[in-house]
C-alpha atoms as a printed R data frame, in Angstrom:
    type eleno elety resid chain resno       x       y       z
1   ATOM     1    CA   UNK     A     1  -0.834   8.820 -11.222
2   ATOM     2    CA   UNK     A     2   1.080   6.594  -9.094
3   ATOM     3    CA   UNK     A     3  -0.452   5.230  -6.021
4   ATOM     4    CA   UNK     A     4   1.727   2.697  -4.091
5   ATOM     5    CA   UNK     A     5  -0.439   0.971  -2.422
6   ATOM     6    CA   UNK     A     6  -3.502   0.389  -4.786
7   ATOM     7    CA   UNK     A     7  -5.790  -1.938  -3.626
8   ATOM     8    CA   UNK     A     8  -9.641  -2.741  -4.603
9   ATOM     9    CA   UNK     A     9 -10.717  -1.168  -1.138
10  ATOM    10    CA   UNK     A    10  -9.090   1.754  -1.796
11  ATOM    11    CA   UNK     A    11  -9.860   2.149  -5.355
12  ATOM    12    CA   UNK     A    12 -13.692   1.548  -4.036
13  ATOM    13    CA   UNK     A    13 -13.570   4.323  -1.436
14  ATOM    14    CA   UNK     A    14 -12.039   6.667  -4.140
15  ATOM    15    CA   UNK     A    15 -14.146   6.329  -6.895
16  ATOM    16    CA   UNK     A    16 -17.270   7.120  -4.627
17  ATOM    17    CA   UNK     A    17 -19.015   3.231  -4.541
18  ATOM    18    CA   UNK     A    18 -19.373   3.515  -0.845
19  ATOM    19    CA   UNK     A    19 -23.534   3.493  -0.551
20  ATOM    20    CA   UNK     A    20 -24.655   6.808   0.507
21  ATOM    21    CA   UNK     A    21 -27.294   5.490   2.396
22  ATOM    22    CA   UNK     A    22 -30.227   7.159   0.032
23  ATOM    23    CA   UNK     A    23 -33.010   5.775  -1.297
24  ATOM    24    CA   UNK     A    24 -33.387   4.397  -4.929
25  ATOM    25    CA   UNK     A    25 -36.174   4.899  -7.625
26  ATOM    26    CA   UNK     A    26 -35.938   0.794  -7.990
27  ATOM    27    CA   UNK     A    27 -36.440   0.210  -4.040
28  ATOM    28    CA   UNK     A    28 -37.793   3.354  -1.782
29  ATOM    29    CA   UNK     A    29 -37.033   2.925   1.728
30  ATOM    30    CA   UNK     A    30 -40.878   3.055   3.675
31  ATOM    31    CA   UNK     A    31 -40.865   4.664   7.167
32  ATOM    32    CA   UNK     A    32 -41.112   0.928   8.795
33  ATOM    33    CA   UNK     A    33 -38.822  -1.413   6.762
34  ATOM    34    CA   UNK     A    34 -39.506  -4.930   6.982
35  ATOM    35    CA   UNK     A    35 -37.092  -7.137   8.096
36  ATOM    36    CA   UNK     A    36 -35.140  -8.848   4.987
37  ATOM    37    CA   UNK     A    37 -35.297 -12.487   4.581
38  ATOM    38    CA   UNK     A    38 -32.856 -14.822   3.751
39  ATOM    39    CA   UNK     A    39 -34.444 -15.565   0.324
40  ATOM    40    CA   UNK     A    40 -34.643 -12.031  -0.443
41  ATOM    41    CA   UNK     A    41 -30.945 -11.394  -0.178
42  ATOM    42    CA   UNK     A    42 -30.655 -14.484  -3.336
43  ATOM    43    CA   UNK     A    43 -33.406 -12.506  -5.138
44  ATOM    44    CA   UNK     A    44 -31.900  -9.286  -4.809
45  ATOM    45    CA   UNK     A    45 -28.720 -10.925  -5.617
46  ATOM    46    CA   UNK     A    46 -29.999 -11.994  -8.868
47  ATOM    47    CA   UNK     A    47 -31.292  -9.130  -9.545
48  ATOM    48    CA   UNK     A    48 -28.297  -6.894  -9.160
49  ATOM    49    CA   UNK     A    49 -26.810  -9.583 -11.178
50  ATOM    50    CA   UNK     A    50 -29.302  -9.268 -14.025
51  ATOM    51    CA   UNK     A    51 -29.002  -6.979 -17.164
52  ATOM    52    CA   UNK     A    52 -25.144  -7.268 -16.937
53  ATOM    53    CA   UNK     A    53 -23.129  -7.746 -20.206
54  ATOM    54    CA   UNK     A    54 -23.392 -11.263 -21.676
55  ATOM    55    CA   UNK     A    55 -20.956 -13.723 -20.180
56  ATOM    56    CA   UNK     A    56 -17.430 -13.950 -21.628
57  ATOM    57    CA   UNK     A    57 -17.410 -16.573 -24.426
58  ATOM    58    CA   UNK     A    58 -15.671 -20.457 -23.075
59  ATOM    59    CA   UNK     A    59 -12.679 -19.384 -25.044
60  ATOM    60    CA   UNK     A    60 -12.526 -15.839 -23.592
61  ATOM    61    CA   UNK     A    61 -13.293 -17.165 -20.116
62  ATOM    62    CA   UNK     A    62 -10.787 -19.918 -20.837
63  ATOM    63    CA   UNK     A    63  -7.919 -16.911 -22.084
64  ATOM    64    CA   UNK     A    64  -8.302 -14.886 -18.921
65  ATOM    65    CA   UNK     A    65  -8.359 -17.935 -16.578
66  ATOM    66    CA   UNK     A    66  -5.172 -19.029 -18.044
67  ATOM    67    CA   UNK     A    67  -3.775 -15.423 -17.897
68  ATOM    68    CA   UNK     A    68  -4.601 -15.360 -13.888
69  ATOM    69    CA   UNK     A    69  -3.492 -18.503 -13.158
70  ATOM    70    CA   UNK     A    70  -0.036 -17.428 -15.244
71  ATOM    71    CA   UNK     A    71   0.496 -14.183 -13.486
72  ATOM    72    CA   UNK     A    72  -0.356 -16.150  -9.837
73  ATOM    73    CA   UNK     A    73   2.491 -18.481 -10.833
74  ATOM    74    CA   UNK     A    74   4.912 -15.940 -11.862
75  ATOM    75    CA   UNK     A    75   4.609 -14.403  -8.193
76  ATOM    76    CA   UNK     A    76   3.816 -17.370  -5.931
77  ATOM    77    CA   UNK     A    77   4.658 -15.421  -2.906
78  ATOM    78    CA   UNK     A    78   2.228 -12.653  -3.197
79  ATOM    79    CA   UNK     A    79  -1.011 -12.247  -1.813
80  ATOM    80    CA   UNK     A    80  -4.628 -10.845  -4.004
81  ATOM    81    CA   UNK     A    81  -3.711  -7.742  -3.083
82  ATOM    82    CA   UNK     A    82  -0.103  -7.252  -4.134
83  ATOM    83    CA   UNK     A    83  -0.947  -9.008  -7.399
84  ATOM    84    CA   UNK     A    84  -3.089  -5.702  -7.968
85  ATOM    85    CA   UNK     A    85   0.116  -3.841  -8.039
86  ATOM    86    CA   UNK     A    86   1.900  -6.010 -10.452
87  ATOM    87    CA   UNK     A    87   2.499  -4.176 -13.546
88  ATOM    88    CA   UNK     A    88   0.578  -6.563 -15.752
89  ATOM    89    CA   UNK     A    89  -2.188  -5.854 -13.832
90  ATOM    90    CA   UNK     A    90  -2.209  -2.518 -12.510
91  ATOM    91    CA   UNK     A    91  -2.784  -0.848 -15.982
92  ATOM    92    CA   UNK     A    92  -5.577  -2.983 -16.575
93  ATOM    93    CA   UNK     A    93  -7.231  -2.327 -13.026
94  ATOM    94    CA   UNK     A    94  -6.705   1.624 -13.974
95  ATOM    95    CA   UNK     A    95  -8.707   1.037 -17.507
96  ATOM    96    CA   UNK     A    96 -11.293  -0.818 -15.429
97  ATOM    97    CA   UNK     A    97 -11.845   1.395 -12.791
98  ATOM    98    CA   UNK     A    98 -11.596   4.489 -15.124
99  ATOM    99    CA   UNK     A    99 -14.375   2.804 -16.904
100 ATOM   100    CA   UNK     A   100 -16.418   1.611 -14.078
101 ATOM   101    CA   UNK     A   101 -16.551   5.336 -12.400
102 ATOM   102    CA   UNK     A   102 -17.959   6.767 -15.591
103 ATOM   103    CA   UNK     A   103 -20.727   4.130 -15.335
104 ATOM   104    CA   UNK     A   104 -23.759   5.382 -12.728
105 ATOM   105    CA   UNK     A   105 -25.429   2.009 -13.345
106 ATOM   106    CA   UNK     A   106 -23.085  -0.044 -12.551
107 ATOM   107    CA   UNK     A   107 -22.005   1.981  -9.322
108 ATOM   108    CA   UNK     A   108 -25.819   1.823  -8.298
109 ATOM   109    CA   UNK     A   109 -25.643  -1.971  -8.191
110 ATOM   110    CA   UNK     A   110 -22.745  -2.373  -5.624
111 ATOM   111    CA   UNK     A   111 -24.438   0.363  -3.917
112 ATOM   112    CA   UNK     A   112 -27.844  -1.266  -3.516
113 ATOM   113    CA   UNK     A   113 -25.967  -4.796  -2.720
114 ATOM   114    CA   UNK     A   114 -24.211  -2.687   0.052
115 ATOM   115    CA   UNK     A   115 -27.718  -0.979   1.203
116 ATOM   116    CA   UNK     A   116 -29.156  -4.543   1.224
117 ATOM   117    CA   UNK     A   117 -26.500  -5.923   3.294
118 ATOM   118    CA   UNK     A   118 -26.553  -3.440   5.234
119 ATOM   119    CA   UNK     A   119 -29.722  -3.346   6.113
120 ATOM   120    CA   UNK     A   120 -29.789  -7.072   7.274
121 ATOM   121    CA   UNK     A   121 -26.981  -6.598   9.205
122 ATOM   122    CA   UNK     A   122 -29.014  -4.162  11.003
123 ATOM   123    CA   UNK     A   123 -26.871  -0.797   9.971
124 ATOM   124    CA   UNK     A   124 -28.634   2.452  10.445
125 ATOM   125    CA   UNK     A   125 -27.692   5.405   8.403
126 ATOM   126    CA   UNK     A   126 -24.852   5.001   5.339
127 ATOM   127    CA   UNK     A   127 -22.646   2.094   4.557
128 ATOM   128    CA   UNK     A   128 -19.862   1.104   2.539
129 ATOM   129    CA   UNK     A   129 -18.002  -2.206   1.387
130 ATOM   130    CA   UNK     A   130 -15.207  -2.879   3.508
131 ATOM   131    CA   UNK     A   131 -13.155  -5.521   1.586
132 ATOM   132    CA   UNK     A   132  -9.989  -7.203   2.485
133 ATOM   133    CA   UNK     A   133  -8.302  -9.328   0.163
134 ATOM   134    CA   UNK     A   134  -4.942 -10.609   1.558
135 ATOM   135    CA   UNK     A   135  -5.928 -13.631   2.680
136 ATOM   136    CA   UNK     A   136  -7.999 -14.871  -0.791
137 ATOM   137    CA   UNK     A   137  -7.149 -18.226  -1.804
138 ATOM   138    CA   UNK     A   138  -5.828 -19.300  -4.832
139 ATOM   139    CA   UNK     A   139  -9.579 -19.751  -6.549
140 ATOM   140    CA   UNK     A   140 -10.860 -16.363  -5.351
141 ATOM   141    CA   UNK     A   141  -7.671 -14.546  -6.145
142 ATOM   142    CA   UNK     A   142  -8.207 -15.787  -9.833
143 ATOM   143    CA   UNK     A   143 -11.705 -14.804 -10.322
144 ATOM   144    CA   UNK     A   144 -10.541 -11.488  -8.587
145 ATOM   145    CA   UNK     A   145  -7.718 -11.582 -11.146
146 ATOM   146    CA   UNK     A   146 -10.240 -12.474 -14.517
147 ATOM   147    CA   UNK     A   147 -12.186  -9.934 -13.856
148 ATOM   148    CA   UNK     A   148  -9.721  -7.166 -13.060
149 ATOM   149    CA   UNK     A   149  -7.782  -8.697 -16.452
150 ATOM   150    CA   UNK     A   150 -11.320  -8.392 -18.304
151 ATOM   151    CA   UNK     A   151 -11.107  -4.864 -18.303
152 ATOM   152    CA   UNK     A   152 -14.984  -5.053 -18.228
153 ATOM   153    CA   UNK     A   153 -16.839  -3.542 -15.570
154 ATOM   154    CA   UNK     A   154 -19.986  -5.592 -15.735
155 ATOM   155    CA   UNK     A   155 -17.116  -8.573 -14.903
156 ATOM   156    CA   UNK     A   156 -15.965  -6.349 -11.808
157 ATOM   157    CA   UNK     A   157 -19.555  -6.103 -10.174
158 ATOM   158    CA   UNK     A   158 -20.469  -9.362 -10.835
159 ATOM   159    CA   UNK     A   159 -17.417 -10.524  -9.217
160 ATOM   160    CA   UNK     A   160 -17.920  -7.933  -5.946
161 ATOM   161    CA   UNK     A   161 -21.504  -8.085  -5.758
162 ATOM   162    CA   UNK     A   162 -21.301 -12.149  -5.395
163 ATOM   163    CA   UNK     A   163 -18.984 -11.409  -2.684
164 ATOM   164    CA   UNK     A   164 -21.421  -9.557  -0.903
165 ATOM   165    CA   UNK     A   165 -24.463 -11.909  -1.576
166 ATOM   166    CA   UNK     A   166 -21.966 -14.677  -0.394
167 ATOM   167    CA   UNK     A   167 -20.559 -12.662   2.783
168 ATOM   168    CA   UNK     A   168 -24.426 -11.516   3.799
169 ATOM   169    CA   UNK     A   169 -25.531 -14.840   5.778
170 ATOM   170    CA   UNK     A   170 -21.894 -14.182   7.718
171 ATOM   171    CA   UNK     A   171 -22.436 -10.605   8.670
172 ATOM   172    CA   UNK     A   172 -25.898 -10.790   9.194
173 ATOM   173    CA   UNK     A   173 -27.210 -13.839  10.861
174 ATOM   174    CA   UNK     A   174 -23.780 -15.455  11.357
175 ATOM   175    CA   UNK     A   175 -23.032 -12.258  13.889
176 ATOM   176    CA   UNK     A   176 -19.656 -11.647  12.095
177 ATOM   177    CA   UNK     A   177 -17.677  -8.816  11.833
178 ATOM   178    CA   UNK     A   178 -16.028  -9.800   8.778
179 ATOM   179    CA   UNK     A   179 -16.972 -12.790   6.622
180 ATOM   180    CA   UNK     A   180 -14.570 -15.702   5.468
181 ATOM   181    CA   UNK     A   181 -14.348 -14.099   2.107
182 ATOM   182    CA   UNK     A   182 -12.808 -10.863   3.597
183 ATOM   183    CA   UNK     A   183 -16.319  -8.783   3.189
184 ATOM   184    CA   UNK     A   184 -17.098  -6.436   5.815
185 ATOM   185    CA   UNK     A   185 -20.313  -3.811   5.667
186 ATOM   186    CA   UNK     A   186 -19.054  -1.159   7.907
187 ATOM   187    CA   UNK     A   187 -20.802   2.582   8.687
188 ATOM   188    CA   UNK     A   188 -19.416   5.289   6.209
189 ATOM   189    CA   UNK     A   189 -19.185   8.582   8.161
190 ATOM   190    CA   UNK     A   190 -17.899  10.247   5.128
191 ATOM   191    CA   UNK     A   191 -21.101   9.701   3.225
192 ATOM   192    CA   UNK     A   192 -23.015  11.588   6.435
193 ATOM   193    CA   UNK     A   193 -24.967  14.493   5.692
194 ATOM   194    CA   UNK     A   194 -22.404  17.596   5.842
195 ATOM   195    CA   UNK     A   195 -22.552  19.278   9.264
196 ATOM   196    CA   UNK     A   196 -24.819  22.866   9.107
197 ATOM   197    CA   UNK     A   197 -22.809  25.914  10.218
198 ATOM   198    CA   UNK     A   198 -24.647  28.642  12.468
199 ATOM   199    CA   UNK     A   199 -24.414  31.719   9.822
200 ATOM   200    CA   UNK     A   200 -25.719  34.956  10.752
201 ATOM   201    CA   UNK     A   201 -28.936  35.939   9.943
């Protein structure tokens, strides 16, 4: 499959991450939500964060740090996003996102990061992560880049669910549209209940 312009927000919206705006089994939605505070977000942060895979070994961690840092330097002129498409990393990101859309767990915690965030940004209805990349600096782009080179999903969500707990003060009390790190929570009309056709009776 070729795609020419592959990108994390696109692979997102294609492999069905985008919250559908249900409720969980782990958190049920009551008819009069209270608001969410500040040190919820951390909590349910952590919590999304917990029951991962173990972390990466200092040597692993070290390997794949070195890896990014070598792939940013053999294409200093290219943003997060076009490093994606270089072929070094593109076949990795494919493993990684083959494996992450056969995992319903994993899936589930992005979407309940985006429900949470979405909620304190005041969103009624579904949501989705919105995530621009281009403009990532040279730190974010490598943790971007270790955990795309990982090819572990666990490394993935951690990486994009810290980008929303990060992003959440921004879009929420901050009043932004879009938060430094390139988050946004936008409405997902896709994810909308299917429209009811008049048949006859």
């Amino acid at each position: 499959m070729n795609t020419p312009a592959f990108s994390i927000a696109v692979v997102l919206a294609a492999i069905g991450l985008a919250s559908c705006g249900k409720s969980t089994p782990a958190a049920p939605k009551t008819a009069a939500p209270a608001p969410v505070s500040e040190p919820r977000i951390e909590s349910e942060i952590a919590n999304a964060l917990s029951g991962s895979a173990p972390a990466p070994t200092a040597a692993s961690a070290g390997d794949l740090q070195r890896e990014a840092e070598g792939i940013m330097a053999q294409y200093p002129g290219k943003t997060a996003a076009d490093l994606l498409n270089v072929p070094e990393v593109n076949v990795k990101l494919r493993n990684l996102l083959g494996k992450l859309a056969q995992d319903k767990a994993l899936q589930q915690r992005i979407n309940s990061s985006v429900d949470l965030a979405a909620q304190i940004k005041g969103l009624d209805g579904a949501a989705r992560l919105d995530l621009d990349i281009k403009g990532y600096d040279k730190a974010r782009t490598s943790r971007m880049l270790q955990a795309t080179l990982s090819e572990d999903p666990n490394q993935l969500v951690a990486f994009l669910v810290g980008e929303i707990g990060e992003a959440a003060p921004d879009i929420s009390y901050g009043g932004m549209e879009r938060a430094p790190n390139g988050v946004a929570i936008v409405p997902n009309p896709a994810a909308a209940t299917t429209p009811k056709t008049d048949l006859p009776d």
